[in-house]
Tab-separated table of C-alpha atoms in Angstrom:
chain	number	residue	atom	x	y	z
A	1	MET	CA	-37.668	30.411	-6.598
A	2	ILE	CA	-34.086	30.576	-5.394
A	3	GLU	CA	-32.225	31.498	-8.560
A	4	THR	CA	-29.314	33.630	-9.735
A	5	PRO	CA	-30.274	37.269	-9.024
A	6	GLN	CA	-30.905	39.627	-11.901
A	7	PRO	CA	-28.536	42.560	-12.541
A	8	THR	CA	-28.998	46.065	-11.195
A	9	GLY	CA	-27.006	48.610	-10.479
A	10	ALA	CA	-17.322	51.461	5.556
A	11	HIS	CA	-16.760	51.458	8.355
A	12	ASP	CA	-16.574	52.930	11.621
A	13	ARG	CA	-16.308	56.558	10.584
A	14	PRO	CA	-19.286	58.169	8.850
A	15	PRO	CA	-18.084	60.231	5.896
A	16	ALA	CA	-19.224	63.762	5.259
A	17	PRO	CA	-21.120	65.425	3.747
A	18	LEU	CA	-23.759	62.871	2.762
A	19	PRO	CA	-25.864	60.726	5.111
A	20	LEU	CA	-26.178	57.113	6.119
A	21	PRO	CA	-22.745	55.661	5.476
A	22	ARG	CA	-22.204	52.047	6.422
A	23	GLY	CA	-19.982	52.298	9.463
A	24	GLY	CA	-20.041	52.923	13.065
A	25	THR	CA	-18.068	54.371	15.904
A	26	GLY	CA	-16.789	57.586	14.446
A	27	VAL	CA	-17.625	61.239	14.947
A	28	ARG	CA	-21.322	62.015	14.873
A	29	ARG	CA	-21.652	64.887	12.507
A	30	GLY	CA	-22.823	65.835	9.044
A	31	PRO	CA	-25.869	67.567	7.546
A	32	LEU	CA	-28.353	65.130	9.070
A	33	ALA	CA	-27.239	66.098	12.544
A	34	LEU	CA	-28.743	69.526	11.873
A	35	LEU	CA	-32.132	67.908	11.470
A	36	HIS	CA	-31.697	65.900	14.635
A	37	ARG	CA	-30.842	68.969	16.680
A	38	GLY	CA	-33.210	71.359	14.976
A	39	PRO	CA	-36.714	72.416	16.004
A	40	PRO	CA	-39.444	69.835	15.352
A	41	GLY	CA	-41.538	72.187	13.236
A	42	GLY	CA	-42.726	70.528	10.050
A	43	ARG	CA	-42.114	73.493	7.756
A	44	LEU	CA	-38.539	73.992	8.964
A	45	ARG	CA	-37.821	70.285	8.703
A	46	ARG	CA	-39.089	70.260	5.126
A	47	ARG	CA	-36.870	73.199	4.261
A	48	LEU	CA	-33.845	71.568	5.839
A	49	LEU	CA	-34.502	68.310	4.035
A	50	ALA	CA	-34.881	70.105	0.734
A	51	ALA	CA	-31.603	71.942	1.347
A	52	LEU	CA	-29.916	68.657	2.186
A	53	VAL	CA	-31.136	67.104	-1.043
A	54	ALA	CA	-29.909	70.063	-3.063
A	55	ALA	CA	-26.517	69.890	-1.369
A	56	ALA	CA	-26.298	66.152	-1.921
A	57	LEU	CA	-26.973	66.583	-5.604
A	58	ALA	CA	-24.681	69.556	-6.078
A	59	VAL	CA	-21.663	68.891	-3.857
A	60	PRO	CA	-19.061	66.540	-5.311
A	61	VAL	CA	-17.849	63.884	-2.893
A	62	THR	CA	-14.103	63.415	-2.978
A	63	GLY	CA	-12.961	59.874	-2.395
A	64	ALA	CA	-16.465	58.424	-2.017
A	65	ALA	CA	-16.540	54.667	-2.281
A	66	ARG	CA	-18.055	53.496	-5.543
A	67	PRO	CA	-18.511	49.970	-6.874
A	68	GLU	CA	-15.588	49.134	-9.106
A	69	ALA	CA	-16.606	48.697	-12.736
A	70	VAL	CA	-15.367	45.143	-13.082
A	71	PRO	CA	-16.732	43.210	-16.076
A	72	ALA	CA	-18.497	39.936	-15.388
A	73	PRO	CA	-20.347	37.470	-17.591
A	74	VAL	CA	-24.074	36.882	-17.490
A	75	PRO	CA	-24.510	33.904	-15.141
A	76	PRO	CA	-26.296	30.917	-16.673
A	77	PRO	CA	-29.912	30.468	-15.590
A	78	LEU	CA	-30.378	28.009	-12.782
A	79	PRO	CA	-33.387	25.716	-12.485
A	80	PRO	CA	-35.566	26.172	-9.416
A	81	LEU	CA	-34.328	24.431	-6.315
A	82	ARG	CA	-37.063	21.854	-5.776
A	83	ALA	CA	-35.937	20.325	-2.494
A	84	ALA	CA	-33.465	20.957	0.308
A	85	THR	CA	-31.710	17.617	0.024
A	86	ALA	CA	-27.991	16.960	0.153
A	87	ALA	CA	-27.954	15.963	-3.525
A	88	SER	CA	-29.966	18.927	-4.815
A	89	LEU	CA	-27.980	21.433	-2.772
A	90	ALA	CA	-24.667	19.927	-3.886
A	91	GLU	CA	-25.800	20.313	-7.501
A	92	ARG	CA	-26.804	23.926	-6.919
A	93	TYR	CA	-23.565	24.778	-5.141
A	94	ALA	CA	-21.537	23.258	-7.971
A	95	ALA	CA	-23.464	25.201	-10.621
A	96	THR	CA	-23.033	28.462	-8.759
A	97	ARG	CA	-19.337	27.744	-8.297
A	98	GLY	CA	-19.058	27.551	-12.064
A	99	ALA	CA	-20.580	31.042	-12.373
A	100	ILE	CA	-18.089	32.384	-9.823
A	101	GLU	CA	-15.166	30.814	-11.680
A	102	ALA	CA	-16.370	32.362	-14.950
A	103	ALA	CA	-16.514	35.778	-13.286
A	104	MET	CA	-13.027	35.188	-11.851
A	105	ARG	CA	-11.603	34.483	-15.300
A	106	THR	CA	-13.280	37.571	-16.748
A	107	ALA	CA	-11.956	39.804	-13.976
A	108	ALA	CA	-8.436	38.397	-14.356
A	109	ALA	CA	-8.481	38.900	-18.128
A	110	ALA	CA	-9.517	42.524	-17.608
A	111	GLY	CA	-6.620	43.088	-15.202
A	112	HIS	CA	-8.677	43.302	-12.003
A	113	ARG	CA	-6.387	41.164	-9.884
A	114	GLY	CA	-7.963	41.993	-6.536
A	115	ARG	CA	-11.451	41.018	-7.666
A	116	ALA	CA	-10.093	37.873	-9.328
A	117	ALA	CA	-8.348	36.832	-6.107
A	118	MET	CA	-11.495	37.430	-4.081
A	119	LEU	CA	-13.562	35.371	-6.543
A	120	ARG	CA	-10.982	32.591	-6.441
A	121	ALA	CA	-11.550	32.392	-2.683
A	122	MET	CA	-15.316	32.395	-3.187
A	123	ALA	CA	-14.999	29.474	-5.613
A	124	ASP	CA	-13.475	27.260	-2.921
A	125	PRO	CA	-15.537	24.020	-2.864
A	126	ALA	CA	-15.866	24.405	0.901
A	127	ARG	CA	-18.025	27.505	0.358
A	128	HIS	CA	-21.672	27.207	-0.616
A	129	PHE	CA	-23.622	29.714	-2.685
A	130	LEU	CA	-27.277	29.458	-3.635
A	131	SER	CA	-26.851	32.224	-6.200
A	132	PHE	CA	-24.212	34.495	-7.655
A	133	ASP	CA	-24.001	37.340	-10.160
A	134	GLY	CA	-20.745	39.258	-10.522
A	135	ARG	CA	-22.199	42.197	-12.437
A	136	ASP	CA	-22.938	45.680	-11.169
A	137	GLY	CA	-21.232	45.431	-7.801
A	138	GLY	CA	-22.204	41.805	-7.304
A	139	ARG	CA	-24.996	39.679	-5.846
A	140	ALA	CA	-24.659	36.510	-3.838
A	141	ALA	CA	-26.448	34.298	-1.342
A	142	GLU	CA	-23.935	32.314	0.709
A	143	VAL	CA	-24.920	29.552	3.118
A	144	PHE	CA	-23.151	28.896	6.431
A	145	GLY	CA	-24.171	25.640	8.034
A	146	ASP	CA	-26.332	22.854	6.623
A	147	LEU	CA	-29.723	23.783	5.196
A	148	VAL	CA	-30.696	20.105	5.084
A	149	THR	CA	-30.650	19.643	8.856
A	150	ALA	CA	-31.085	23.206	10.152
A	151	ASP	CA	-34.071	23.768	12.401
A	152	ARG	CA	-33.385	27.509	12.645
A	153	ILE	CA	-32.262	29.676	9.755
A	154	ALA	CA	-31.200	33.331	9.835
A	155	VAL	CA	-31.193	35.426	6.663
A	156	ILE	CA	-28.893	38.432	7.032
A	157	VAL	CA	-29.818	41.450	4.900
A	158	PRO	CA	-26.891	43.913	4.746
A	159	GLY	CA	-26.933	47.661	4.392
A	160	SER	CA	-25.493	50.369	2.190
A	161	GLY	CA	-22.047	50.053	0.688
A	162	THR	CA	-22.104	46.238	0.661
A	163	GLY	CA	-20.967	44.497	-2.514
A	164	LEU	CA	-18.392	41.962	-3.633
A	165	ASP	CA	-15.591	44.444	-2.944
A	166	ALA	CA	-16.837	44.975	0.637
A	167	TYR	CA	-18.111	41.486	1.382
A	168	GLY	CA	-15.831	40.602	4.281
A	169	LEU	CA	-17.939	42.238	7.011
A	170	LEU	CA	-21.075	40.392	5.906
A	171	ARG	CA	-19.267	37.064	5.593
A	172	GLY	CA	-17.446	37.408	8.913
A	173	GLY	CA	-20.595	38.285	10.823
A	174	SER	CA	-22.491	35.406	9.217
A	175	MET	CA	-19.792	32.922	10.197
A	176	ARG	CA	-19.681	34.147	13.792
A	177	LEU	CA	-23.459	34.013	14.139
A	178	GLN	CA	-23.619	30.480	12.760
A	179	ARG	CA	-21.007	29.339	15.260
A	180	VAL	CA	-23.010	30.777	18.146
A	181	ILE	CA	-26.391	29.348	17.116
A	182	GLY	CA	-24.787	25.927	16.680
A	183	GLY	CA	-24.806	22.941	14.384
A	184	ARG	CA	-28.582	22.828	13.981
A	185	GLY	CA	-28.590	26.417	12.785
A	186	ALA	CA	-27.820	27.895	9.378
A	187	VAL	CA	-27.177	31.450	8.230
A	188	VAL	CA	-27.687	32.840	4.735
A	189	ALA	CA	-25.799	36.028	3.841
A	190	TRP	CA	-28.261	37.509	1.351
A	191	LEU	CA	-26.549	40.123	-0.790
A	192	GLY	CA	-29.440	39.954	-3.220
A	193	TYR	CA	-29.966	43.599	-4.081
A	194	ARG	CA	-28.224	46.693	-5.349
A	195	THR	CA	-27.332	48.411	-2.113
A	196	PRO	CA	-27.063	52.201	-2.035
A	197	SER	CA	-23.589	53.654	-2.081
A	198	ALA	CA	-22.325	54.380	1.406
A	199	VAL	CA	-22.182	58.078	0.542
A	200	SER	CA	-25.206	58.914	-1.569
A	201	LEU	CA	-28.608	60.499	-1.619
A	202	GLN	CA	-30.026	57.030	-2.316
A	203	ALA	CA	-29.086	55.955	1.205
A	204	LEU	CA	-31.535	58.565	2.506
A	205	THR	CA	-34.528	57.294	0.526
A	206	PRO	CA	-36.440	53.978	0.428
A	207	GLY	CA	-36.031	53.674	-3.346
A	208	ARG	CA	-33.443	50.875	-3.401
A	209	ALA	CA	-35.420	48.991	-0.754
A	210	ASP	CA	-38.573	49.219	-2.839
A	211	GLU	CA	-36.685	47.903	-5.875
A	212	ALA	CA	-35.518	44.860	-3.911
A	213	ALA	CA	-38.597	44.036	-1.818
A	214	LEU	CA	-40.028	41.528	-4.285
A	215	ALA	CA	-36.705	39.696	-4.551
A	216	LEU	CA	-36.362	39.376	-0.778
A	217	ARG	CA	-39.955	38.183	-0.437
A	218	ALA	CA	-39.416	35.576	-3.152
A	219	PHE	CA	-36.208	34.331	-1.536
A	220	VAL	CA	-37.747	33.976	1.922
A	221	ARG	CA	-40.871	32.306	0.579
A	222	ASP	CA	-38.785	29.792	-1.340
A	223	LEU	CA	-36.702	29.112	1.745
A	224	THR	CA	-39.908	28.571	3.710
A	225	ARG	CA	-41.158	26.169	1.037
A	226	LEU	CA	-37.901	24.219	1.086
A	227	ARG	CA	-37.635	24.085	4.888
A	228	PRO	CA	-41.210	24.462	6.200
A	229	ALA	CA	-40.384	23.099	9.649
A	230	ALA	CA	-37.449	25.434	10.245
A	231	ARG	CA	-37.697	28.625	12.264
A	232	ILE	CA	-36.688	31.439	9.866
A	233	SER	CA	-35.633	34.910	10.999
A	234	LEU	CA	-34.698	38.045	9.062
A	235	LEU	CA	-31.693	39.944	10.442
A	236	CYS	CA	-31.583	43.426	8.995
A	237	HIS	CA	-28.558	45.665	9.430
A	238	SER	CA	-28.440	49.383	8.704
A	239	TYR	CA	-30.168	50.184	5.368
A	240	GLY	CA	-31.121	46.502	5.231
A	241	SER	CA	-33.728	47.432	7.864
A	242	VAL	CA	-35.468	49.594	5.279
A	243	LEU	CA	-35.616	46.671	2.870
A	244	CYS	CA	-36.956	44.323	5.558
A	245	GLY	CA	-39.578	46.845	6.596
A	246	ARG	CA	-40.816	47.258	3.029
A	247	ALA	CA	-40.712	43.509	2.299
A	248	ALA	CA	-42.267	42.375	5.599
A	249	PRO	CA	-45.990	42.225	4.707
A	250	GLY	CA	-47.046	38.636	4.194
A	251	LEU	CA	-43.712	37.022	5.007
A	252	ASP	CA	-44.020	33.873	7.092
A	253	VAL	CA	-41.032	34.366	9.384
A	254	ALA	CA	-40.700	33.996	13.129
A	255	GLY	CA	-38.781	37.186	13.770
A	256	ILE	CA	-37.484	40.350	12.137
A	257	VAL	CA	-34.458	41.851	13.880
A	258	LEU	CA	-33.512	45.464	13.091
A	259	TYR	CA	-30.035	46.443	14.281
A	260	GLY	CA	-28.029	49.571	13.580
A	261	SER	CA	-31.215	50.747	11.900
A	262	PRO	CA	-31.697	54.266	10.522
A	263	GLY	CA	-35.387	53.381	10.100
A	264	ALA	CA	-37.442	50.599	8.575
A	265	GLY	CA	-39.131	52.600	5.845
A	266	VAL	CA	-42.353	52.675	7.879
A	267	ASP	CA	-43.746	54.735	10.737
A	268	ASP	CA	-44.019	51.848	13.195
A	269	ALA	CA	-44.003	48.075	13.551
A	270	ALA	CA	-47.734	47.832	12.904
A	271	ALA	CA	-47.171	49.309	9.435
A	272	MET	CA	-44.931	46.348	8.605
A	273	ARG	CA	-48.096	44.194	8.586
A	274	THR	CA	-46.363	41.076	9.820
A	275	ARG	CA	-47.133	38.396	12.391
A	276	ALA	CA	-43.412	38.100	13.129
A	277	ALA	CA	-41.971	39.392	16.368
A	278	VAL	CA	-40.168	42.639	15.514
A	279	TRP	CA	-36.987	43.260	17.525
A	280	ALA	CA	-34.673	46.269	17.538
A	281	GLY	CA	-31.285	46.985	19.081
A	282	ARG	CA	-28.607	49.655	18.804
A	283	GLY	CA	-25.135	49.902	20.277
A	284	THR	CA	-24.454	52.985	22.356
A	285	GLY	CA	-21.479	53.745	20.092
A	286	ASP	CA	-23.513	53.658	16.870
A	287	TRP	CA	-23.676	57.037	15.126
A	288	VAL	CA	-27.068	56.077	13.627
A	289	ALA	CA	-28.647	57.257	16.886
A	290	ASP	CA	-27.893	60.842	15.840
A	291	LEU	CA	-29.809	60.654	12.567
A	292	PRO	CA	-33.287	62.179	12.249
A	293	HIS	CA	-35.900	59.442	12.200
A	294	THR	CA	-38.574	60.811	9.942
A	295	ALA	CA	-39.875	60.598	6.395
A	296	VAL	CA	-41.022	63.579	4.368
A	297	ARG	CA	-42.861	63.241	1.086
A	298	LEU	CA	-41.647	65.818	-1.403
A	299	PRO	CA	-42.755	66.326	-5.020
A	300	PHE	CA	-39.842	64.274	-6.339
A	301	GLY	CA	-40.071	61.436	-3.791
A	302	THR	CA	-39.768	60.502	-0.138
A	303	ILE	CA	-36.758	61.661	1.862
A	304	GLY	CA	-36.052	59.918	5.151
A	305	LEU	CA	-36.399	56.344	6.341
A	306	GLY	CA	-39.242	56.450	8.831
A	307	GLY	CA	-39.600	56.125	12.573
A	308	ASP	CA	-36.848	55.114	14.989
A	309	PRO	CA	-37.204	51.379	15.781
A	310	LEU	CA	-35.766	52.108	19.259
A	311	ASP	CA	-38.548	54.598	20.034
A	312	PRO	CA	-41.179	52.964	22.279
A	313	ARG	CA	-43.845	54.387	19.966
A	314	PHE	CA	-42.480	52.268	17.120
A	315	GLY	CA	-43.616	49.140	18.925
A	316	ALA	CA	-40.586	46.867	18.530
A	317	ARG	CA	-39.241	44.623	21.274
A	318	ILE	CA	-35.907	46.054	22.384
A	319	PHE	CA	-32.802	43.966	23.063
A	320	ALA	CA	-29.525	45.111	24.579
A	321	ALA	CA	-26.789	45.573	21.980
A	322	GLY	CA	-23.863	46.709	24.122
A	323	ASP	CA	-21.599	49.670	23.516
A	324	GLY	CA	-20.279	48.822	20.056
A	325	GLY	CA	-20.429	50.853	16.888
A	326	HIS	CA	-22.263	50.475	13.623
A	327	SER	CA	-20.148	47.577	12.355
A	328	ASP	CA	-19.764	45.731	15.661
A	329	TYR	CA	-23.063	43.922	16.204
A	330	LEU	CA	-21.877	40.470	15.130
A	331	ASN	CA	-18.411	40.698	16.678
A	332	ASP	CA	-17.242	37.818	18.854
A	333	GLY	CA	-18.292	38.275	22.460
A	334	SER	CA	-20.645	41.183	21.836
A	335	PRO	CA	-23.969	41.347	23.706
A	336	ALA	CA	-25.664	42.011	20.380
A	337	LEU	CA	-24.352	38.774	18.860
A	338	ALA	CA	-25.443	36.764	21.897
A	339	ASN	CA	-28.911	38.284	21.971
A	340	ILE	CA	-29.469	38.028	18.223
A	341	ALA	CA	-28.469	34.355	18.374
A	342	ARG	CA	-30.983	33.794	21.176
A	343	ILE	CA	-33.748	35.475	19.168
A	344	VAL	CA	-32.924	33.355	16.105
A	345	SER	CA	-33.108	30.241	18.292
A	346	GLY	CA	-36.520	31.202	19.678
A	347	HIS	CA	-35.336	32.321	23.121
A	348	ALA	CA	-35.761	35.645	24.861
A	349	PRO	CA	-32.657	37.845	24.913
A	350	ALA	CA	-30.501	37.404	27.974
A	351	GLU	CA	-30.845	41.118	28.670
A	352	VAL	CA	-33.494	43.550	27.536
A	353	SER	CA	-32.757	47.250	27.386
A	354	ARG	CA	-34.882	50.331	26.854
A	355	ASP	CA	-31.990	52.701	26.286
A	356	SER	CA	-29.510	50.682	24.224
């Protein structure tokens, strides 16, 4: 059921020395580039990965972005959303607004003026949230458009480094996509999981995705139950691709779109075990292209995020994404935005590329 998420736990220049930051057009360098350029031998790759892990654990990261420890109250439990009617959604939006206002007051009382101001904006009655939890970096599911009348719905799953203090990119992209797909389309910005820090070892493993897979499945299944006639698509950016890949089995969605993807946590599209059409696109300016696309199982866990969705062997349908960077896919006028909107609407991309 669509409820308040439970507690757990930028952007165009990838920071060093750790991998998979959330950002896009900067210099392509860092320890992972060694793996990309190195020999393909399995033993050497394992050694390099092990060295990377040791370095990631041992080397302090100066100035790394971390979620601000802002106190927030436990949000009140919300009853299941039984129907996607104007009345039931208005009731849900009002209840969630109350949780946001409570978090705003708590942040203000603790002296966190920036967070309080951001929450004040989120509590605007013109904004619509299906769920909200201000703890541990923040969780939210914001709706753009009208779920009551939408015949096509896109659920955007963001990547590493996304939280309430870095919510603007997710919100802006969601708004632009909804404008392009039109009045009969709705977009849900689903910040429903504890994303890895932009600079962390966790961004190199599928652990956070595995933690969140059940929550994403439950959300999509509830959305399908509420709007069974709507065409629902999952749009998965950056590390969000890993979560979508791990959550995909059994989901009744029309399409799964992987963009700016470092991997989907699986070897290929077949391993996602989904009937959905799997699409992939990458801007030519996205530094993610330089990452090694592999997964190595070590005694303490899996390192790496799986095969490259742009590799023909992965089996995804490829769409042209233009020349933008890691944060540019949903920018106004971008080929990626236009093509993603067409996929969400059930149309073929205007341009298909094999080398995007």
